[in-house]
Tab-separated table of C-alpha atoms in Angstrom:
chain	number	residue	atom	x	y	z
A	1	UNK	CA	0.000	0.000	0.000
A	2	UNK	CA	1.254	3.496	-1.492
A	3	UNK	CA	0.067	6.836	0.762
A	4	UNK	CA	1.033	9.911	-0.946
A	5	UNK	CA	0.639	13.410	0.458
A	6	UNK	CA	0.446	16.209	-1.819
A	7	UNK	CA	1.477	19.183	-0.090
A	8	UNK	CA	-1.101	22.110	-1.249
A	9	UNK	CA	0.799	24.666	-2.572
A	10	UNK	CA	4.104	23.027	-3.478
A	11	UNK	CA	5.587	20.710	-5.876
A	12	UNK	CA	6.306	18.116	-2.873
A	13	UNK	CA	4.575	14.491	-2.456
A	14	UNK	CA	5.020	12.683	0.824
A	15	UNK	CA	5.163	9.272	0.777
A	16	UNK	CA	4.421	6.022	3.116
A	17	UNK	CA	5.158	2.811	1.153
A	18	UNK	CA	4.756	-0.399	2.594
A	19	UNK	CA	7.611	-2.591	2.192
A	20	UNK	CA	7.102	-6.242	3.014
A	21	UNK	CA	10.222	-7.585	1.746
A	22	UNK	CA	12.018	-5.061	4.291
A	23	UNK	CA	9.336	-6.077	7.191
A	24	UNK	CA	8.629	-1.825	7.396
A	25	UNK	CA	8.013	1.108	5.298
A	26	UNK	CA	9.587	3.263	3.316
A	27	UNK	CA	9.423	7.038	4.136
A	28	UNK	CA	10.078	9.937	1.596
A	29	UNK	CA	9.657	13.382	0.171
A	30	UNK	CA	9.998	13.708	-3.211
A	31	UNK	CA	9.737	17.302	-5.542
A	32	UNK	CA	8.913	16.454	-9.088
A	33	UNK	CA	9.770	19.168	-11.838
A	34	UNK	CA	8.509	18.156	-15.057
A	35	UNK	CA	10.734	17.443	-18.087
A	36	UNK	CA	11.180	20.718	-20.377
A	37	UNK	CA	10.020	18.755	-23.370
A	38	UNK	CA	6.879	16.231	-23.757
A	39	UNK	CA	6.981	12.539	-23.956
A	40	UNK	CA	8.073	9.701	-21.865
A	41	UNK	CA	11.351	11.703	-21.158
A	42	UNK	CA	11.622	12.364	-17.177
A	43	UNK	CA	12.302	15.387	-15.272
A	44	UNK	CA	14.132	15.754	-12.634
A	45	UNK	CA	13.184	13.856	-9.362
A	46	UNK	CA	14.436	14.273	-6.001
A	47	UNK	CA	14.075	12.172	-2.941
A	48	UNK	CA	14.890	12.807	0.639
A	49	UNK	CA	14.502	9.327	2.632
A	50	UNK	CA	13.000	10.443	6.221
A	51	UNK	CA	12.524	9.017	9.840
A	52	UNK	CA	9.205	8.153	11.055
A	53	UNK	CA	9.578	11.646	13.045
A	54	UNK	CA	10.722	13.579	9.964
A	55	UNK	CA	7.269	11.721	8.513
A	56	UNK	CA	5.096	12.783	11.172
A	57	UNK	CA	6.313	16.024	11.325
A	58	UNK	CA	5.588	16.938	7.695
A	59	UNK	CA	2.222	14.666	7.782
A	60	UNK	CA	1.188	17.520	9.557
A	61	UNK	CA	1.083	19.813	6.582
A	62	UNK	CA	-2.417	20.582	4.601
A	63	UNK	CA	-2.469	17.907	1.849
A	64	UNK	CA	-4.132	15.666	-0.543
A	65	UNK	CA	-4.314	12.563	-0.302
A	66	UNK	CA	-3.865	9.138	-2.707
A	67	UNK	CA	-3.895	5.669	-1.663
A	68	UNK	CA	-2.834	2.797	-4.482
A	69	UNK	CA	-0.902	-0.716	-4.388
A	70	UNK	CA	1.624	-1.246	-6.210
A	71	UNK	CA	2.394	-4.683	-8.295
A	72	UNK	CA	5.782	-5.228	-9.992
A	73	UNK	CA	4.795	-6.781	-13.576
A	74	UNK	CA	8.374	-6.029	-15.239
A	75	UNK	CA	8.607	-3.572	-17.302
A	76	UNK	CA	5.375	-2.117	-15.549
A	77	UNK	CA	4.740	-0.603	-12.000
A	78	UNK	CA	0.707	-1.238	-12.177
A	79	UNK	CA	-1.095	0.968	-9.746
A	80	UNK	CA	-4.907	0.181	-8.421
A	81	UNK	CA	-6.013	2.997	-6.869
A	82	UNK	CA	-8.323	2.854	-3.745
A	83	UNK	CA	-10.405	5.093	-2.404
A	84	UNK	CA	-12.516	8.682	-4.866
A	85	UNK	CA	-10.530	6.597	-7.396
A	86	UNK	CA	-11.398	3.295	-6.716
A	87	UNK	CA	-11.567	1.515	-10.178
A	88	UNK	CA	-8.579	3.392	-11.932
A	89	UNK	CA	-5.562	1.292	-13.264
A	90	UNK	CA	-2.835	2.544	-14.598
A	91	UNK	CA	0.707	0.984	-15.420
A	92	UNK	CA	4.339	2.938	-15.521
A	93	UNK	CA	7.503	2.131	-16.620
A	94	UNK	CA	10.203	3.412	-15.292
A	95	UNK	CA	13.954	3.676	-17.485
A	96	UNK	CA	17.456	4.711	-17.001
A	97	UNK	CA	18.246	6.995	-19.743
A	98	UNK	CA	16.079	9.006	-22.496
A	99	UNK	CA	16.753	6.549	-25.230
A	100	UNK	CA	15.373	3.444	-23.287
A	101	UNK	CA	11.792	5.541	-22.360
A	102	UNK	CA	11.158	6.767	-26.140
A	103	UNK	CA	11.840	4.015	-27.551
A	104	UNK	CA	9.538	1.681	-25.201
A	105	UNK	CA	6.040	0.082	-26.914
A	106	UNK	CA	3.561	-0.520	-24.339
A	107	UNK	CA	2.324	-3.912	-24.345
A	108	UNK	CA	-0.584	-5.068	-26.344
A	109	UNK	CA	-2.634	-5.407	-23.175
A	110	UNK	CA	-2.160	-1.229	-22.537
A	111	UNK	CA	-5.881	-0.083	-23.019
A	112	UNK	CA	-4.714	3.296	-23.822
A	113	UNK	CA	-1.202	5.199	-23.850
A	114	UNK	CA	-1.111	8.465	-21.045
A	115	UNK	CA	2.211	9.053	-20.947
A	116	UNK	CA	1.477	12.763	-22.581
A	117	UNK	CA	-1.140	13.699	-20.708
A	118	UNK	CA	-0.026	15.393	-17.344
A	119	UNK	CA	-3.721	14.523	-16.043
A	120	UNK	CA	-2.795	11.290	-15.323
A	121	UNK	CA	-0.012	11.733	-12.541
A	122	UNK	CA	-0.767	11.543	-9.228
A	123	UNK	CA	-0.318	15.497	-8.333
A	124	UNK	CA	-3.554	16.158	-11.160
A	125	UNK	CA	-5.237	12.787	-10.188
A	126	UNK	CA	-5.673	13.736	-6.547
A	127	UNK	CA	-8.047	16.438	-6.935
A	128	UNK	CA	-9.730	15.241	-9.784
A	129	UNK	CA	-13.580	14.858	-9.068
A	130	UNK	CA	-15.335	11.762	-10.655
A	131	UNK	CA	-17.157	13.315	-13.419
A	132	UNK	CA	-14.173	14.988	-14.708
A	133	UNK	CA	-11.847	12.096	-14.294
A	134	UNK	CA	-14.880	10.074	-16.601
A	135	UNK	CA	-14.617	12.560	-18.970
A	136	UNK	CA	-10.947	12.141	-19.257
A	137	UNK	CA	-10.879	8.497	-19.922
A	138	UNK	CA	-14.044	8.721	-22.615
A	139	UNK	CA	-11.600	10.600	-24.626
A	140	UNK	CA	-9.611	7.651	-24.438
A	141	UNK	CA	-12.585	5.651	-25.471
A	142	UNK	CA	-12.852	4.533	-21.938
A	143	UNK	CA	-16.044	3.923	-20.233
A	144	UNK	CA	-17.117	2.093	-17.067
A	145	UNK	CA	-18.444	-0.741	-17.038
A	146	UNK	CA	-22.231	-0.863	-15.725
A	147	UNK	CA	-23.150	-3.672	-13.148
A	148	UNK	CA	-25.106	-6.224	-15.136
């Protein structure tokens, strides 16, 4: 289970991950700035691991918050959100240089390539509200599926 914490007003995502395989969890603040180009090239990250008391302490800040698990299906980091957006699936890989990310093809199982659209990471997707986030996907050709 994935907790982030969006601190309003600031590039800056807080973040409990549980870590079985390390019997614990993994504590960090990470700024984002977005590449200066668009595609699947990355911007600059940086991450600032943190004691539970350096957690707690900045926990305490306003914030939105996201709740997803996270499977490992290699190349893919799939993410099922919990939660306002209970329902939502989406899969990221992750590379270590420019040349590996543009020239990745998503599997033929990908529904529908996001990597462009900025609505889709977590900072937008936190505030989204339902309807919006539905109209989002239908312009993907995505619809939900209605109970039978």
């Amino acid at each position: 289970m994935i907790t982030d914490r969006y601190l309003v007003g600031t590039r800056l995502r807080l973040r409990r991950a549980e870590r079985p395989d390390i019997g614990g969890c993994e504590l960090k603040l990470t700024q984002k700035v977005p590449a200066d180009r668009p595609g699947a090239v990355q911007g600059l990250i940086t991450n600032t691991y943190l004691s539970e008391a350096e957690y707690d302490v900045l926990a305490s800040l306003l914030a939105a918050v996201l709740s997803k698990t996270r499977f490992s299906v290699p190349p893919l980091g799939v993410d099922v959100f919990d939660g306002p957006l209970e329902g939502l699936v989406l899969g990221e890989a992750e590379f270590t240089s420019d040349e590996e990310a543009l020239a990745f093809v998503p599997p033929p199982e990908c529904v529908a390539e996001v990597t462009d659209d900025v609505r889709f990471t977590g900072g937008r997707l936190v505030g989204v509200a339902q309807r919006e986030l539905l109209a989002w996907l239908a312009e993907y050709g995505i619809r939900p599926e209605t109970p039978q």
